PDB file of C-alpha atoms in Angstrom:
ATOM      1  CA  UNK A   1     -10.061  10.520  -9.629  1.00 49.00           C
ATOM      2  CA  UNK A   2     -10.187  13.989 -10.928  1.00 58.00           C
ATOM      3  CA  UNK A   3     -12.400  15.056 -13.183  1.00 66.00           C
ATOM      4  CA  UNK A   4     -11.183  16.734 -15.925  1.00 67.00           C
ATOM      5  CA  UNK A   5     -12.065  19.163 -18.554  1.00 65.00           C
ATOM      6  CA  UNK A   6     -11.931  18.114 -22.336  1.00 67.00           C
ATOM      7  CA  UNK A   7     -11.346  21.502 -23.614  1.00 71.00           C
ATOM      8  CA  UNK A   8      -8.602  22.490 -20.944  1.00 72.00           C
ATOM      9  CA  UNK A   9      -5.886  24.345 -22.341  1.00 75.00           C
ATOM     10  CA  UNK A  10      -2.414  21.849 -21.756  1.00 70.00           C
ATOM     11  CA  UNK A  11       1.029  23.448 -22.062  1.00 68.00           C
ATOM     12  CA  UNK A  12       3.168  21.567 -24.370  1.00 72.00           C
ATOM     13  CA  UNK A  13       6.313  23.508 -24.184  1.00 76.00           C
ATOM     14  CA  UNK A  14      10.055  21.486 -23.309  1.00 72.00           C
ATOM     15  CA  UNK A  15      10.100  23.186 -20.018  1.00 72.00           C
ATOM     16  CA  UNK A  16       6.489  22.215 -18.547  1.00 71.00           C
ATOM     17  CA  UNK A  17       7.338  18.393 -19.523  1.00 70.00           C
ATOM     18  CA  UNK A  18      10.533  18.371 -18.203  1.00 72.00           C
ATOM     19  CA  UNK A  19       9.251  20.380 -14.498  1.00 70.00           C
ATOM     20  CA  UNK A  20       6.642  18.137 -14.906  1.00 70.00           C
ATOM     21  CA  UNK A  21       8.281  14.782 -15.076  1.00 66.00           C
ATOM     22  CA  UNK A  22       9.597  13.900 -11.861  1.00 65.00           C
ATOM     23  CA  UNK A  23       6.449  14.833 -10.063  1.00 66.00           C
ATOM     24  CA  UNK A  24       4.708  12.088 -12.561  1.00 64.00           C
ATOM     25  CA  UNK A  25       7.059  10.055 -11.982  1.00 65.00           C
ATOM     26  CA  UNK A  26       7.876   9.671  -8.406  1.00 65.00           C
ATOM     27  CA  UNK A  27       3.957   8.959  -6.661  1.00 65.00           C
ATOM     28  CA  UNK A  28       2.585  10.129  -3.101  1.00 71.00           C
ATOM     29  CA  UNK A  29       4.661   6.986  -1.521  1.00 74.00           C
ATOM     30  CA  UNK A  30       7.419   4.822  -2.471  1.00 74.00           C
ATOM     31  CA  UNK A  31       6.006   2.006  -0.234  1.00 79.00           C
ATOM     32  CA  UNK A  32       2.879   1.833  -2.527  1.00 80.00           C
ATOM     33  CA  UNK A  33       5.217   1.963  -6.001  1.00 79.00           C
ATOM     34  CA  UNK A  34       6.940  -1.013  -4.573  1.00 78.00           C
ATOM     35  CA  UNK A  35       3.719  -2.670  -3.677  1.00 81.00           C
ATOM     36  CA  UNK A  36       2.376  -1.860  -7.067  1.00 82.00           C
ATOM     37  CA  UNK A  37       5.579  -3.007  -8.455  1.00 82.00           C
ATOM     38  CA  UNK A  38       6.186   0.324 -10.281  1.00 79.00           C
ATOM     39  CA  UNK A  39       9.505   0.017 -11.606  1.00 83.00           C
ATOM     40  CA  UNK A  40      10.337   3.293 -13.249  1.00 81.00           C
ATOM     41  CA  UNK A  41       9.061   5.163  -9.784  1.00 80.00           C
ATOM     42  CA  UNK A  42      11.604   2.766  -8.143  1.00 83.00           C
ATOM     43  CA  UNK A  43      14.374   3.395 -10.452  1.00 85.00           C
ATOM     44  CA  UNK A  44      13.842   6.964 -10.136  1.00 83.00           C
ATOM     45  CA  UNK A  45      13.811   7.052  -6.593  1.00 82.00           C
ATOM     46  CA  UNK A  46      17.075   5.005  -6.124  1.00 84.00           C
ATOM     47  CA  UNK A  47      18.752   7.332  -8.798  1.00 87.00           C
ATOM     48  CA  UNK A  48      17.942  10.345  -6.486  1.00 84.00           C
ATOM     49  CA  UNK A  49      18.840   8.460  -3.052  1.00 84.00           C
ATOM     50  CA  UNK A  50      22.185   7.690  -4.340  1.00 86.00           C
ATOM     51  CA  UNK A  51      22.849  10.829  -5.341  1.00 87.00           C
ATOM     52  CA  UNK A  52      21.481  11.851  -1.863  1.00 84.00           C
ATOM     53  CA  UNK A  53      23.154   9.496  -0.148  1.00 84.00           C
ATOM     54  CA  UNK A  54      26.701  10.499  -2.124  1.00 84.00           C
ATOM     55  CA  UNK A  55      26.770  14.259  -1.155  1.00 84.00           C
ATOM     56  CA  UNK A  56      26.447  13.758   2.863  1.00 82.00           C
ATOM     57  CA  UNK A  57      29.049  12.985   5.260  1.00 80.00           C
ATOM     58  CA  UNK A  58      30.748   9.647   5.018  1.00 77.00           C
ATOM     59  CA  UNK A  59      29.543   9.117   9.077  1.00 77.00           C
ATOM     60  CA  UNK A  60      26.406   9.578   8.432  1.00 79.00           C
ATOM     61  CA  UNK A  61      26.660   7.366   5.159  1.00 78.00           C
ATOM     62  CA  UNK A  62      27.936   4.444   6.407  1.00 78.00           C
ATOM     63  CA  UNK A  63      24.761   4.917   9.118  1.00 79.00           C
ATOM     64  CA  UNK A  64      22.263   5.319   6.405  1.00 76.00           C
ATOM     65  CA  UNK A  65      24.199   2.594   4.240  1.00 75.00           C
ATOM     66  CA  UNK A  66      23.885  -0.095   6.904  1.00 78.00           C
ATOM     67  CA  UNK A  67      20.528   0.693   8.028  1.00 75.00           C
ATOM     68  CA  UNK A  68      18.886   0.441   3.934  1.00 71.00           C
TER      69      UNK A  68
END
């Protein structure tokens, strides 16, 4: 783990949460949130691969589709 400083100055402002949100929220693999049965990383994830998955071409869709 990282240590960290107690008296380290933490931006509180609207923007750093929100820019700093997904990155907390989606881990260094989405193999280990299922694993560790981390819902809201999965959730997350499957909001952004739909999205993803909605804005390509329909060929390569129903490939992608098929093979998830």
């Amino acid at each position: 783990m990282r240590e960290t400083d107690p008296y380290e100055e933490v931006d509180l402002s609207a923007g750093s949460i929100i820019w700093a949100l997904p990155s907390n929220m989606i881990g260094n693999s989405v193999v280990k949130a299922f694993s560790e049965n981390r819902t809201l990383t999965i959730v997350f994830f499957s909001i952004i691969f739909a999205f993803a998955v909605r804005y390509i071409q329909s060929s390569k869709r129903t490939g992608i589709v098929s093979s998830v």
